[in-house]
Short mmCIF file of C-alpha atoms and ligand atoms in Angstrom, two decimals:
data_model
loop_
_atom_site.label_atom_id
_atom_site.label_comp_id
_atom_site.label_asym_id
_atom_site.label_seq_id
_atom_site.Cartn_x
_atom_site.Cartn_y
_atom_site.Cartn_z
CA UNK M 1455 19.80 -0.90 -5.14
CA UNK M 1456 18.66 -4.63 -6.18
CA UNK M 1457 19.96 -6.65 -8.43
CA UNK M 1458 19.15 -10.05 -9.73
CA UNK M 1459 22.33 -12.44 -9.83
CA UNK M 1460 21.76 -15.35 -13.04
CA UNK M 1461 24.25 -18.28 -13.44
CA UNK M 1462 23.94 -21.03 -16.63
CA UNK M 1463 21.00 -22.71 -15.96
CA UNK M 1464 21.22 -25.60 -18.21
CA UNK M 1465 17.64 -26.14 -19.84
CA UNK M 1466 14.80 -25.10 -17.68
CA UNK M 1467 11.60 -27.30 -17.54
CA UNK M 1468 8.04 -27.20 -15.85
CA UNK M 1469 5.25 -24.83 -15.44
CA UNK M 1470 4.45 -21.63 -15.21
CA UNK M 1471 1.09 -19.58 -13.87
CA UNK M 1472 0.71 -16.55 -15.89
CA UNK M 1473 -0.29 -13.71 -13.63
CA UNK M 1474 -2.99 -10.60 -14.74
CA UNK M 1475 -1.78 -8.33 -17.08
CA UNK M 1476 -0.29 -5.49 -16.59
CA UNK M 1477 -1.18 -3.56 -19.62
CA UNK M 1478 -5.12 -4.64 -18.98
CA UNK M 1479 -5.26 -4.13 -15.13
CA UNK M 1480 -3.96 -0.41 -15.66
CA UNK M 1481 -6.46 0.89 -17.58
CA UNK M 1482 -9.74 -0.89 -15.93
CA UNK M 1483 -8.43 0.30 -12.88
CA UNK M 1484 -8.59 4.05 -13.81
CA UNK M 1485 -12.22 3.10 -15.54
CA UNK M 1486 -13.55 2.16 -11.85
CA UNK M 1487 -13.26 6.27 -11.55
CA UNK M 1488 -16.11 6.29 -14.21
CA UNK M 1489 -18.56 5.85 -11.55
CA UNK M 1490 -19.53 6.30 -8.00
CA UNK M 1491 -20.29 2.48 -7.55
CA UNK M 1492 -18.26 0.19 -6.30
CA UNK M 1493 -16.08 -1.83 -8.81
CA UNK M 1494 -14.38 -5.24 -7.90
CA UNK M 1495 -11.23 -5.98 -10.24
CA UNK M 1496 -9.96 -10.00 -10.20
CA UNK M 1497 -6.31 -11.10 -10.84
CA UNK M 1498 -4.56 -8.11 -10.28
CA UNK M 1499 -1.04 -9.05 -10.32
CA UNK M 1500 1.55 -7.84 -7.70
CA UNK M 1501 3.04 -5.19 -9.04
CA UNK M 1502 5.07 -1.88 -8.43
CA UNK M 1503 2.97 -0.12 -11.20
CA UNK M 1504 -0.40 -1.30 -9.62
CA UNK M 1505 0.18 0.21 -6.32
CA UNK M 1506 1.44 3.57 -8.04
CA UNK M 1507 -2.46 3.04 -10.00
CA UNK M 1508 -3.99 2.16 -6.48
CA UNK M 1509 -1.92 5.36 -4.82
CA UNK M 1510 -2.83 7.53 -7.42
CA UNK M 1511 -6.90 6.35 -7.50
CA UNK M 1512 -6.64 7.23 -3.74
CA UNK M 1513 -6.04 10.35 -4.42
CA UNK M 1514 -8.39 11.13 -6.33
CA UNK M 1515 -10.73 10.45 -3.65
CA UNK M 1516 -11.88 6.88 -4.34
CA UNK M 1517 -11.67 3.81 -1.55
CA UNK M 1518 -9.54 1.21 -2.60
CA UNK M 1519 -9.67 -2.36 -0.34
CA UNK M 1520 -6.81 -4.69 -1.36
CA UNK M 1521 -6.84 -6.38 1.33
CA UNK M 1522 -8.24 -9.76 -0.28
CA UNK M 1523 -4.71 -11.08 -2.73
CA UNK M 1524 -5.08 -10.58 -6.38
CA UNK M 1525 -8.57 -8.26 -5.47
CA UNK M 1526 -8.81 -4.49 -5.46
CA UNK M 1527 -12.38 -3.32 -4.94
CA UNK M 1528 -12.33 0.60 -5.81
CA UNK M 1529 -15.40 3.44 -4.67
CA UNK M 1530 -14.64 6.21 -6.50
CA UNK M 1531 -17.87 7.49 -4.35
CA UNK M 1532 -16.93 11.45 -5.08
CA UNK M 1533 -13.53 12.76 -6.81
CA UNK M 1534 -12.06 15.18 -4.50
CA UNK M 1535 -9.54 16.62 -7.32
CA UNK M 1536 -9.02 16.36 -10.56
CA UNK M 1537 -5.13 17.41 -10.55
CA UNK M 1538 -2.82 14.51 -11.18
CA UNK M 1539 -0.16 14.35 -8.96
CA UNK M 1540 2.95 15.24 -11.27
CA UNK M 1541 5.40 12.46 -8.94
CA UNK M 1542 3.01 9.72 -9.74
CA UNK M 1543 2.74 10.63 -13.57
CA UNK M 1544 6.34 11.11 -13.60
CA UNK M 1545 6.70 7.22 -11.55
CA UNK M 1546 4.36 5.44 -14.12
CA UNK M 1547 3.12 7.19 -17.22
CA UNK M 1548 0.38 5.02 -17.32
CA UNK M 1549 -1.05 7.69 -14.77
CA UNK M 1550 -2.31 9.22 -17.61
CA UNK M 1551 -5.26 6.59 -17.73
CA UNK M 1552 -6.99 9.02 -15.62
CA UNK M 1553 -7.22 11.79 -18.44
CA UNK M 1554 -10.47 10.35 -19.85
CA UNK M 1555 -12.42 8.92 -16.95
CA UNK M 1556 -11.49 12.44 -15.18
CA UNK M 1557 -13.02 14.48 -18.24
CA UNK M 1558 -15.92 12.24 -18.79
CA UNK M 1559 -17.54 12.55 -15.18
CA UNK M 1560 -16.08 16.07 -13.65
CA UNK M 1561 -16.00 17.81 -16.96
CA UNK M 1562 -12.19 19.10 -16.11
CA UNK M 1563 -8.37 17.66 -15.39
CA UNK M 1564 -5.19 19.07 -14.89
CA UNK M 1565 -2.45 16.47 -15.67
CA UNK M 1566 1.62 16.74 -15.29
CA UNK M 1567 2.72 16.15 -19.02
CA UNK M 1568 4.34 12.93 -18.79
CA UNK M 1569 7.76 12.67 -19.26
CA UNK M 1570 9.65 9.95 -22.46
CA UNK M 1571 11.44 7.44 -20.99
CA UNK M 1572 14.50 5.24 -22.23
CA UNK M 1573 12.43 3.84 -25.32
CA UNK M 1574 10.94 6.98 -26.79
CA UNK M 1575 9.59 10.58 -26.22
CA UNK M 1576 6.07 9.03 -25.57
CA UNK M 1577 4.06 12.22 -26.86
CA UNK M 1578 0.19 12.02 -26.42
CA UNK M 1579 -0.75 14.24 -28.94
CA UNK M 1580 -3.22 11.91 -29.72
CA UNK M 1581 -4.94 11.58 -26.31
CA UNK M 1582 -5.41 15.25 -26.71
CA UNK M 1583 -7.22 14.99 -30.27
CA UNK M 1584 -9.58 12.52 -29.04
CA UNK M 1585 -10.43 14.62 -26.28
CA UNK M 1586 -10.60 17.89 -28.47
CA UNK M 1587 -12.61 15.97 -30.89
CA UNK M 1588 -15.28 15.46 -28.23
CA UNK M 1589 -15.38 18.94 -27.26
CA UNK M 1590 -13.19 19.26 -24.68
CA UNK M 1591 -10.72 22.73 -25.03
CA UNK M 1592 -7.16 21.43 -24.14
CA UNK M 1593 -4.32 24.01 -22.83
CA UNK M 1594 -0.93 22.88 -22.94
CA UNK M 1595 1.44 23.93 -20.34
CA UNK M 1596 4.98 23.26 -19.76
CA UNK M 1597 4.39 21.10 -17.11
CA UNK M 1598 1.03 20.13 -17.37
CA UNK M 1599 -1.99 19.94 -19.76
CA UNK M 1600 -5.62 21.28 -18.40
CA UNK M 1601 -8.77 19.71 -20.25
CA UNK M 1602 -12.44 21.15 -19.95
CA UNK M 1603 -15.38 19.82 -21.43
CA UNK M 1604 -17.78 22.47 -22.73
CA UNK M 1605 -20.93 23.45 -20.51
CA UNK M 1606 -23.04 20.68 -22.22
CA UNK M 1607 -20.46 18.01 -21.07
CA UNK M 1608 -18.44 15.64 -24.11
CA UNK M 1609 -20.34 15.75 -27.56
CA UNK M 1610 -19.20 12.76 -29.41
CA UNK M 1611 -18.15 12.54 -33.19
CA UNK M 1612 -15.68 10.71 -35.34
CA UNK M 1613 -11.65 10.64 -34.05
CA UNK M 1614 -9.37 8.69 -37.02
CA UNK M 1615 -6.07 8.16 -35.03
CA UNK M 1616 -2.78 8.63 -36.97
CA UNK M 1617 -1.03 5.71 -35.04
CA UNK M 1618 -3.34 3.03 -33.47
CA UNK M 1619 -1.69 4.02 -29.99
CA UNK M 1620 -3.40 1.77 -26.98
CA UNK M 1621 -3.27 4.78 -24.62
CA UNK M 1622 -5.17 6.60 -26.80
CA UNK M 1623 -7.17 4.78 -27.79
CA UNK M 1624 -8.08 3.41 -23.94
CA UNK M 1625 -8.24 6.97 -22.68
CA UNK M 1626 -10.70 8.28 -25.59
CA UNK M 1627 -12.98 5.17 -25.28
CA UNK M 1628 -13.17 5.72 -21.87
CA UNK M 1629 -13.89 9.45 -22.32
CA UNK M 1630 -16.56 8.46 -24.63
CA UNK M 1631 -18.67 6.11 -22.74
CA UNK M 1632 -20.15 9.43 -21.07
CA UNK M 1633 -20.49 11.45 -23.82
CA UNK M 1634 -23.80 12.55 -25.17
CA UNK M 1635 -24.01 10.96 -29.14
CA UNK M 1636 -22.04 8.34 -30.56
CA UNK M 1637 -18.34 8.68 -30.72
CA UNK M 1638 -16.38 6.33 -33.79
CA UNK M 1639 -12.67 5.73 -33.24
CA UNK M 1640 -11.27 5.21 -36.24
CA UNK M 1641 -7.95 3.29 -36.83
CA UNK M 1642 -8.09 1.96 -33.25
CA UNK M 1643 -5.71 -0.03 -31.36
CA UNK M 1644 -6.63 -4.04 -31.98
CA UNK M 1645 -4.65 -5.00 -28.45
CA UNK M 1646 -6.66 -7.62 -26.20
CA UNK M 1647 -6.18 -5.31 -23.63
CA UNK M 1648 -8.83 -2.74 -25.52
CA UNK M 1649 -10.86 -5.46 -25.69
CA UNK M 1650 -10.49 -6.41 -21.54
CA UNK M 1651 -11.54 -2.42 -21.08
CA UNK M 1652 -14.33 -2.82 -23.30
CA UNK M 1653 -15.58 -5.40 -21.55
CA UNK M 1654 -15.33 -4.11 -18.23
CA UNK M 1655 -17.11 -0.67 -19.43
CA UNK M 1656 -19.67 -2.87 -21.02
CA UNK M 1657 -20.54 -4.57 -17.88
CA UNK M 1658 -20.75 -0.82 -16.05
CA UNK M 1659 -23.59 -0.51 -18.13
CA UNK M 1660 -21.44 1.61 -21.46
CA UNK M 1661 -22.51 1.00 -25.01
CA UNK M 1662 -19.31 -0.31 -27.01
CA UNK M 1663 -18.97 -2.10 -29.86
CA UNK M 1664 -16.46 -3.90 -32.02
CA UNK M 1665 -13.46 -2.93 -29.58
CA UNK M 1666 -10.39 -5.37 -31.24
CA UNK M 1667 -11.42 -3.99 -34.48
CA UNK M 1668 -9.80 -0.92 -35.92
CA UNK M 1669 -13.42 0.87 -35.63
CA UNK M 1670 -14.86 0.64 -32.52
CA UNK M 1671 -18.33 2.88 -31.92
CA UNK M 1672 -19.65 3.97 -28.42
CA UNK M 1673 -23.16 5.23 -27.92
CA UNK M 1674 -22.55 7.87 -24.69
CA UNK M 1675 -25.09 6.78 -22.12
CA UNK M 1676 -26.21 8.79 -19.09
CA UNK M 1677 -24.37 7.17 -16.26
CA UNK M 1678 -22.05 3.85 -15.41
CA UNK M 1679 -22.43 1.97 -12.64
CA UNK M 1680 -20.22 -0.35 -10.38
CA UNK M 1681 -19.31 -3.95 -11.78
CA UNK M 1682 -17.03 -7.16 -11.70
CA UNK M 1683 -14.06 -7.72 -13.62
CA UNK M 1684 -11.57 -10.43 -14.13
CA UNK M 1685 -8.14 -9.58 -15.55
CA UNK M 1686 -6.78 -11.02 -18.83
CA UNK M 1687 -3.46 -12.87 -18.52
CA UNK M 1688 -0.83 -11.18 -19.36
CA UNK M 1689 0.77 -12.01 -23.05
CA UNK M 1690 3.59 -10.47 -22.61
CA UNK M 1691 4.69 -12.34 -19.62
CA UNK M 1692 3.75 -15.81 -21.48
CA UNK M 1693 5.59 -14.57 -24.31
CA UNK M 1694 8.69 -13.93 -22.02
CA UNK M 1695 8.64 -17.75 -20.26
CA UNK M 1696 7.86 -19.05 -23.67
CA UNK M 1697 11.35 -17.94 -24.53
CA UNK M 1698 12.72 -19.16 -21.69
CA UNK M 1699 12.23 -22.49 -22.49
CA UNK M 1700 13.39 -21.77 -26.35
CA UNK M 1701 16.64 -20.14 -25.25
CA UNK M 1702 17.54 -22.66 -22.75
CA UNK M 1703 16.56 -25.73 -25.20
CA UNK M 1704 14.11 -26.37 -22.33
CA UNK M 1705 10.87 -27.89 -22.15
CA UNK M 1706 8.22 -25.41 -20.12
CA UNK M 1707 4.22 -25.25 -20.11
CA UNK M 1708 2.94 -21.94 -19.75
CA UNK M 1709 -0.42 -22.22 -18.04
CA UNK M 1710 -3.38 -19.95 -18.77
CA UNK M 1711 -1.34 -18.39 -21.40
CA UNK M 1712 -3.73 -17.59 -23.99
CA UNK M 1713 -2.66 -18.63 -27.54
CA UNK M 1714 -4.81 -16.07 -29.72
CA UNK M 1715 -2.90 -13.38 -27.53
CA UNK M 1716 0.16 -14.68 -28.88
CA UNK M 1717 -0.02 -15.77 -32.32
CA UNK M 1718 2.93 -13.89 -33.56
CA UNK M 1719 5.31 -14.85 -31.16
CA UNK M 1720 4.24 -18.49 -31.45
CA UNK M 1721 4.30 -18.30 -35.51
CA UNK M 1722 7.85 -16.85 -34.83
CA UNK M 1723 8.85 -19.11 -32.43
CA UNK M 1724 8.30 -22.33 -35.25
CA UNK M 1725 9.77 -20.56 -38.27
CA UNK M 1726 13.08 -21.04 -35.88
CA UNK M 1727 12.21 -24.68 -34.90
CA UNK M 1728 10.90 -24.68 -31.55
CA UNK M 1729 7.82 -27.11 -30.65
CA UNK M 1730 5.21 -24.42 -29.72
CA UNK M 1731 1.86 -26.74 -28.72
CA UNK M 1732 -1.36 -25.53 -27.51
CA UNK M 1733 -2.84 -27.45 -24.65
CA UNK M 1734 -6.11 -27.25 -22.84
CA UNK M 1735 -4.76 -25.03 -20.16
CA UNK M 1736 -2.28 -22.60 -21.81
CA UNK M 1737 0.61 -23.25 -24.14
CA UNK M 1738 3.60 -26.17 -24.51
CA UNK M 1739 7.04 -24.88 -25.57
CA UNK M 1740 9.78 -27.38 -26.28
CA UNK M 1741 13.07 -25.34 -27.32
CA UNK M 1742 14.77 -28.90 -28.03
CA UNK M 1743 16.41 -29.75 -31.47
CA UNK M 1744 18.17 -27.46 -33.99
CA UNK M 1745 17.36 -24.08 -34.35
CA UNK M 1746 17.47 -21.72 -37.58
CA UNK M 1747 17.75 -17.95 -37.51
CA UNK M 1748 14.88 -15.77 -38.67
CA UNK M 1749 14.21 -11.77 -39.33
CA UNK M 1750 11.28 -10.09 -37.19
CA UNK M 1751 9.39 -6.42 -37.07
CA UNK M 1752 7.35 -4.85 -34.19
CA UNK M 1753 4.42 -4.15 -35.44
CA UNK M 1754 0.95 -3.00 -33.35
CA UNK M 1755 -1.03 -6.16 -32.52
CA UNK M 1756 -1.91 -8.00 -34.10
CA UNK M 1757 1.54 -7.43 -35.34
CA UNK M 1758 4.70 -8.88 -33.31
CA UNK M 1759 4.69 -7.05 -29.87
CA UNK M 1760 7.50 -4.57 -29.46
CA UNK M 1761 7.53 -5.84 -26.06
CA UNK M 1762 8.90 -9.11 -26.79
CA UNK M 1763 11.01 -7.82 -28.88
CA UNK M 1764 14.01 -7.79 -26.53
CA UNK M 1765 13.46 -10.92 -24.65
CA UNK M 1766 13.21 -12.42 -28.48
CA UNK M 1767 16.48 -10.63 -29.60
CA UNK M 1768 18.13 -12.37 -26.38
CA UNK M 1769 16.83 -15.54 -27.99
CA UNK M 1770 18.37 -15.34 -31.57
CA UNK M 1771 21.75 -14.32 -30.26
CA UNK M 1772 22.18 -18.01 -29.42
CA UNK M 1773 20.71 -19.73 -32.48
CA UNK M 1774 23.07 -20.53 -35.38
CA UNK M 1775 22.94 -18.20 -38.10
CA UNK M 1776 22.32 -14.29 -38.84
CA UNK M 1777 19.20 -12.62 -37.97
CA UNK M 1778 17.75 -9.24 -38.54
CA UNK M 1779 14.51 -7.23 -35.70
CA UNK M 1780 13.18 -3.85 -36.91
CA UNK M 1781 11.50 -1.72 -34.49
CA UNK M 1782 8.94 0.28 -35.91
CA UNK M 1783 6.86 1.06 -32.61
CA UNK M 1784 8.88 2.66 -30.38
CA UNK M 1785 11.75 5.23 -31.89
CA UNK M 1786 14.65 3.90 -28.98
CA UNK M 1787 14.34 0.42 -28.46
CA UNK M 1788 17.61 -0.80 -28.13
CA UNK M 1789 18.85 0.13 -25.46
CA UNK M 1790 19.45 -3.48 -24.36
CA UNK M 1791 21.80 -4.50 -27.47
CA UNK M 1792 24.46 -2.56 -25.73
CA UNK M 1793 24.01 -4.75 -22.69
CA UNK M 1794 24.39 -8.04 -24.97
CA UNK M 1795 26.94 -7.26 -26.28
CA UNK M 1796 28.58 -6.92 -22.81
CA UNK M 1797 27.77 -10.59 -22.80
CA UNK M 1798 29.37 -11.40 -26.23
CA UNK M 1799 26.42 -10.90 -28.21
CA UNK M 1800 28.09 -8.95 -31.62
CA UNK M 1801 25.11 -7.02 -32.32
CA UNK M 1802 25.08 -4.26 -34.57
CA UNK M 1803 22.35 -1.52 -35.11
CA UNK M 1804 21.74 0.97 -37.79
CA UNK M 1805 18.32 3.22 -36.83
CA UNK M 1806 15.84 0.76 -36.45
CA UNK M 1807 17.13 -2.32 -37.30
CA UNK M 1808 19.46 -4.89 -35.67
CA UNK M 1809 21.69 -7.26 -37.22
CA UNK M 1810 22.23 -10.54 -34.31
CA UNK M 1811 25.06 -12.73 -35.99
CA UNK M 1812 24.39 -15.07 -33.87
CA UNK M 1813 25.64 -19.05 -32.54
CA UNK M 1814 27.13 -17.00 -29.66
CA UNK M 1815 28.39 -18.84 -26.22
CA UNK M 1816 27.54 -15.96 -24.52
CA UNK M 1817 29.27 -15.01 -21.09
CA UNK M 1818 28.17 -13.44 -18.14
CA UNK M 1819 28.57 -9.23 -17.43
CA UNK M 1820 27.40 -6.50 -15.31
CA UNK M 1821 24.52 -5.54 -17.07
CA UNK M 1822 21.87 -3.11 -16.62
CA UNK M 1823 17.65 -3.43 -17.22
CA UNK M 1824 16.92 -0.63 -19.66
CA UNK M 1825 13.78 -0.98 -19.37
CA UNK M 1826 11.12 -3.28 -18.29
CA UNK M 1827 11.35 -5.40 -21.21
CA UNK M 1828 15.16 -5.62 -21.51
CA UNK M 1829 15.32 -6.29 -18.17
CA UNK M 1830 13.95 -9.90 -18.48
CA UNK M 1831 15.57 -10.10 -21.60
CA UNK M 1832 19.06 -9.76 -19.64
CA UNK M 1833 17.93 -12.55 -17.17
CA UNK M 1834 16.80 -14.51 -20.36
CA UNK M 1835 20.23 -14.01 -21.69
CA UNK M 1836 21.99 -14.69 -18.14
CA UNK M 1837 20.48 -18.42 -17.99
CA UNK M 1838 22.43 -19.44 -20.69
CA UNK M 1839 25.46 -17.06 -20.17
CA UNK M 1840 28.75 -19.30 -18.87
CA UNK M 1841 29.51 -17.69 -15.65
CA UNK M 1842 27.21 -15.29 -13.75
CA UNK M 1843 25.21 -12.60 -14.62
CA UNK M 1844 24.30 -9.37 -12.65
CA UNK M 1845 21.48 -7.38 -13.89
CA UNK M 1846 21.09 -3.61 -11.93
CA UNK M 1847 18.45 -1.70 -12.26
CA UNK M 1848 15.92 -4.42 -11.92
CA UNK M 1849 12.80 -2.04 -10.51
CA UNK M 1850 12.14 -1.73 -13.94
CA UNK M 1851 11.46 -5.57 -14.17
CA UNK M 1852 9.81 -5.57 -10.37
CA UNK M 1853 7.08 -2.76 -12.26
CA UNK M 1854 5.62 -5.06 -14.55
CA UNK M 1855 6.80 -9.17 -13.62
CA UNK M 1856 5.09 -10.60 -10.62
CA UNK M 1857 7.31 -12.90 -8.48
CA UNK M 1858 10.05 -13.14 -11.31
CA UNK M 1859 12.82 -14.50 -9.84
CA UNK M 1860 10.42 -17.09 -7.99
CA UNK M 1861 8.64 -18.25 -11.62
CA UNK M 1862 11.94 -18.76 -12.85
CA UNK M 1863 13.51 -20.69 -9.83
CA UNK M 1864 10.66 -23.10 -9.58
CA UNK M 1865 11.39 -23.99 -13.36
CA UNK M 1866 15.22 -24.75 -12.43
CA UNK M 1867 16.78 -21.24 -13.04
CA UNK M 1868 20.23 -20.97 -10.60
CA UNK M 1869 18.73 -17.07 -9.86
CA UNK M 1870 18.70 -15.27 -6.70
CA UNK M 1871 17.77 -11.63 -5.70
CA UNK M 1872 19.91 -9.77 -3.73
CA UNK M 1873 20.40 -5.98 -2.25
CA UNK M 1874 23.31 -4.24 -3.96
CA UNK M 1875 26.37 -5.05 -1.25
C1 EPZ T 893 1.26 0.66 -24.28
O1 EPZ T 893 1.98 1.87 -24.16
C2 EPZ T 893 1.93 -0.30 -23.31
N1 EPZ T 893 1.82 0.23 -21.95
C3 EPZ T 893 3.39 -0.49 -23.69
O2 EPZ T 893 3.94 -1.46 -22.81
C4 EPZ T 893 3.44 -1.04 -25.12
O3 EPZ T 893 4.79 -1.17 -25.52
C5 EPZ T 893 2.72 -0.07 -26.07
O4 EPZ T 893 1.35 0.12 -25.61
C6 EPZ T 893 2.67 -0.60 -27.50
O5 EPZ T 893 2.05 -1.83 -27.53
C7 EPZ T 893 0.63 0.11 -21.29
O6 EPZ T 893 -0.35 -0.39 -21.82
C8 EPZ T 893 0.60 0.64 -19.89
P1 EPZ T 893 1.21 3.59 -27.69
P2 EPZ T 893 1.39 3.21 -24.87
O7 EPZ T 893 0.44 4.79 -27.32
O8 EPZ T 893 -0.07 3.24 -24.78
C9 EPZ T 893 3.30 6.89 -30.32
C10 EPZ T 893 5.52 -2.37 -21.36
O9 EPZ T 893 6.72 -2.71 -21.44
N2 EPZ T 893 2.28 7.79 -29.79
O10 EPZ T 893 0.57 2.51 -28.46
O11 EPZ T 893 2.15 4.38 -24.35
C11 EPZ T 893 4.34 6.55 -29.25
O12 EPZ T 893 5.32 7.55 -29.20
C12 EPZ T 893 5.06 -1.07 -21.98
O13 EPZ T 893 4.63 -3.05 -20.77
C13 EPZ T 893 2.16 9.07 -30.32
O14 EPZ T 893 2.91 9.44 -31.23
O15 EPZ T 893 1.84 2.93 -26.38
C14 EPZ T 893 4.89 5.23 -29.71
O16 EPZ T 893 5.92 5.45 -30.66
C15 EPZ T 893 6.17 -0.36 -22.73
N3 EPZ T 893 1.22 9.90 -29.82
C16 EPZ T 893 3.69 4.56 -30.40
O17 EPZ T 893 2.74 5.61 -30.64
C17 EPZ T 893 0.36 9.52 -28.82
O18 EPZ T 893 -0.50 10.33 -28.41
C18 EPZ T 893 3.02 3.49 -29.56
O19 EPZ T 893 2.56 4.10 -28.41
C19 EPZ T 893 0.51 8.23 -28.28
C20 EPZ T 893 1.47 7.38 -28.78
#
């Protein structure tokens, strides 16, 4: 298996091109199944969990021609099954994107239940109640779940989700664009990615309004048809690099970054004294100067993202003074403080909060990526780490970071990949 090897880097400094993001690319790539037109997608980032999306869209029975970099153009011209195939779901639970496009336009789907993973049980009991809320009856296997709409098709009404989960959220809205009525989704997920999806459907010819609020309303129409679609950058990756240049006191521009995709992390990033700018082309971090501790909690957006929240925790175990991260998102997201603490890092938990001490001179470990998150998080922590670092595991990181090891090498990063010896 892979690793990535990380020495002390001493303060990185230069730019960075965001790529697409993968949290927006997944879902408008299971919308192109929504019709039988074709549908050309723009910035798709390389990714492991992209080709498991482009794999599993294949199957399905749709043409997919990525033979143009950073294009996929997708024909879902007729579905030749609507059974998800329970490897993929069990590879990338994002396969479940497929629920609501599926139901909408062949009125049936048999999906593997997917499984938790290391940062929670992941139900999607609230998938299901959007979908049962629009008619559809739902029969829950062990293994699987099997959806039907009723002879008339998807009947929309009013869904008001108990957690303002993006999957759901995506799935349902997607589901709904085909539905006969109007369909209100209330306490929806705010994430720009909802908003990327709504766009795209929008421009297939769907009726959605006020997706990024937590009420969004779709009038079903008859039919969607094929359309263009360029992908948002990806926050969480400018989030990530943005630390790298606070951790290693650096000085980095993150280009196309968008700033209104990152407000939380930026606010959080000055109440501990780093120079966040924005410029005309993405975002300025300077991590240069003296640094305070502060206390942070995952919220949904526009909340700060649980997925920074490990890369950030990396962070704080190297500025002077105690600080405290709650986790209210996910119900197993620290998985990586036992892998700091490998490195020196002191941290302690108690349920869903973490105490970092920190103004530690951390040193390097064997280390594992936990997940995707904590993966860069341990090559965060690694470039600052006296010694070297050797994070395993690191598919999780080659799922959703495109060219990692190459973005952080052309801003001065002593990192190399290498097959396990
Ligand atoms: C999306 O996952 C992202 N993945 C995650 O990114 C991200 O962490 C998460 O949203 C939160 O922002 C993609 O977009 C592909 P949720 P998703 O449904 O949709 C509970 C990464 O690293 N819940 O908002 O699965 C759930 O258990 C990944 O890029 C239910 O209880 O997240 C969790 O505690 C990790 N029932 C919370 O809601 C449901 O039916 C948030 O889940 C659905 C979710």
């Amino acid at each position: 298996m892979a690793k990535i090897l990380v020495n002390n880097s001493g303060p990185l400094s230069g730019e960075v091109e965001i790529s697409g993001a993968k949290n927006a690319v997944l879902p408008l790539l299971a919308a192109t199944l929504l019709t039988e037109e074709e549908c050309i997608i723009e910035s798709v980032p390389a990714l492991a969990d992209v080709n498991v999306m482009k794999k599993m869209l294949s199957n399905y029975g749709a043409e997919v021609d990525d033979s143009i970099p950073k294009t996929v153009k997708v024909k879902a011209a007729q579905i030749v099954t609507v059974e998800g195939d329970p490897d993929l779901v069990q590879e990338m639970r994002a396969s479940t994107m497929a629920m609501g496009p599926l139901l909408a336009r062949c009125g049936r789907v048999v999906m593997p239940m997917p499984g938790g993973c290391t940062i929670g049980k992941r139900p999607i009991d609230l998938h299901l109640k959007g979908f049962k809320a629009l008619g559809a009856t739902v029969i829950e296997e062990d293994d699987k779940v099997i959806l039907e709409a009723g002879p008339e098709g998807l009947k929309g009404d009013a869904i008001y989700l108990d957690f303002p989960s993006v999957g759901a959220t995506e799935n349902i809205l997607m589901a709904a664009t085909l539905a006969k009525g109007t369909t209100i989704i209330e306490n929806a997920a705010k994430e720009p990615e909802i908003i990327d999806l709504a766009n795209l459907l929008n421009k297939m010819g769907a009726k959605i309004k006020s997706a990024g609020t937590d009420m969004i309303r779709i009038e079903g129409v008859e039919r969607l048809s094929g359309a263009f679609h360029e992908v948002i950058p990806d926050r969480i990756e400018a989030g990530t690099f943005m630390l790298a240049a606070a951790i290693t006191r650096g000085q980095v521009h993150v280009k196309n970054g968008i700033p209104g995709h990152v407000r939380p992390i930026i606010a959080k990033l000055k109440e501990c004294g780093v120079t966040v700018e924005v410029t005309s082309d993405g975002i300025y971090v300077d991590g240069r100067g003296d640094l305070v501790a502060t206390d942070l909690k995952t919220l949904p957006y526009p909340g700060f993202p649980t997925d920074i929240q490990s890369p950030f925790m990396a962070f704080l175990t190297t500025v002077e003074g105690k600080s405290t991260v709650r986790e209210t998102v996910f119900e197993n997201r620290f998985m990586h403080v036992v892998e700091l603490n490998r490195m020196g890092a002191d941290i302690t938990t108690e349920n869903r909060e973490a105490v970092i001490p920190g103004g530690k001179k951390l040193h390097g470990a064997k280390v594992r990526a936990t997940d995707l998150r904590a993966g860069a998080a341990m090559v965060l922590a690694g470039l600052v780490a006296t010694g070297t670092t050797e994070v395993s595991e690191i598919y999780h990181i080659e799922r959703g970071y495109e060219n990692f090891v190459g973005k952080f090498k052309a801003l001065g990063a002593d990192i190399m990949k290498v097959d396990e010896d």
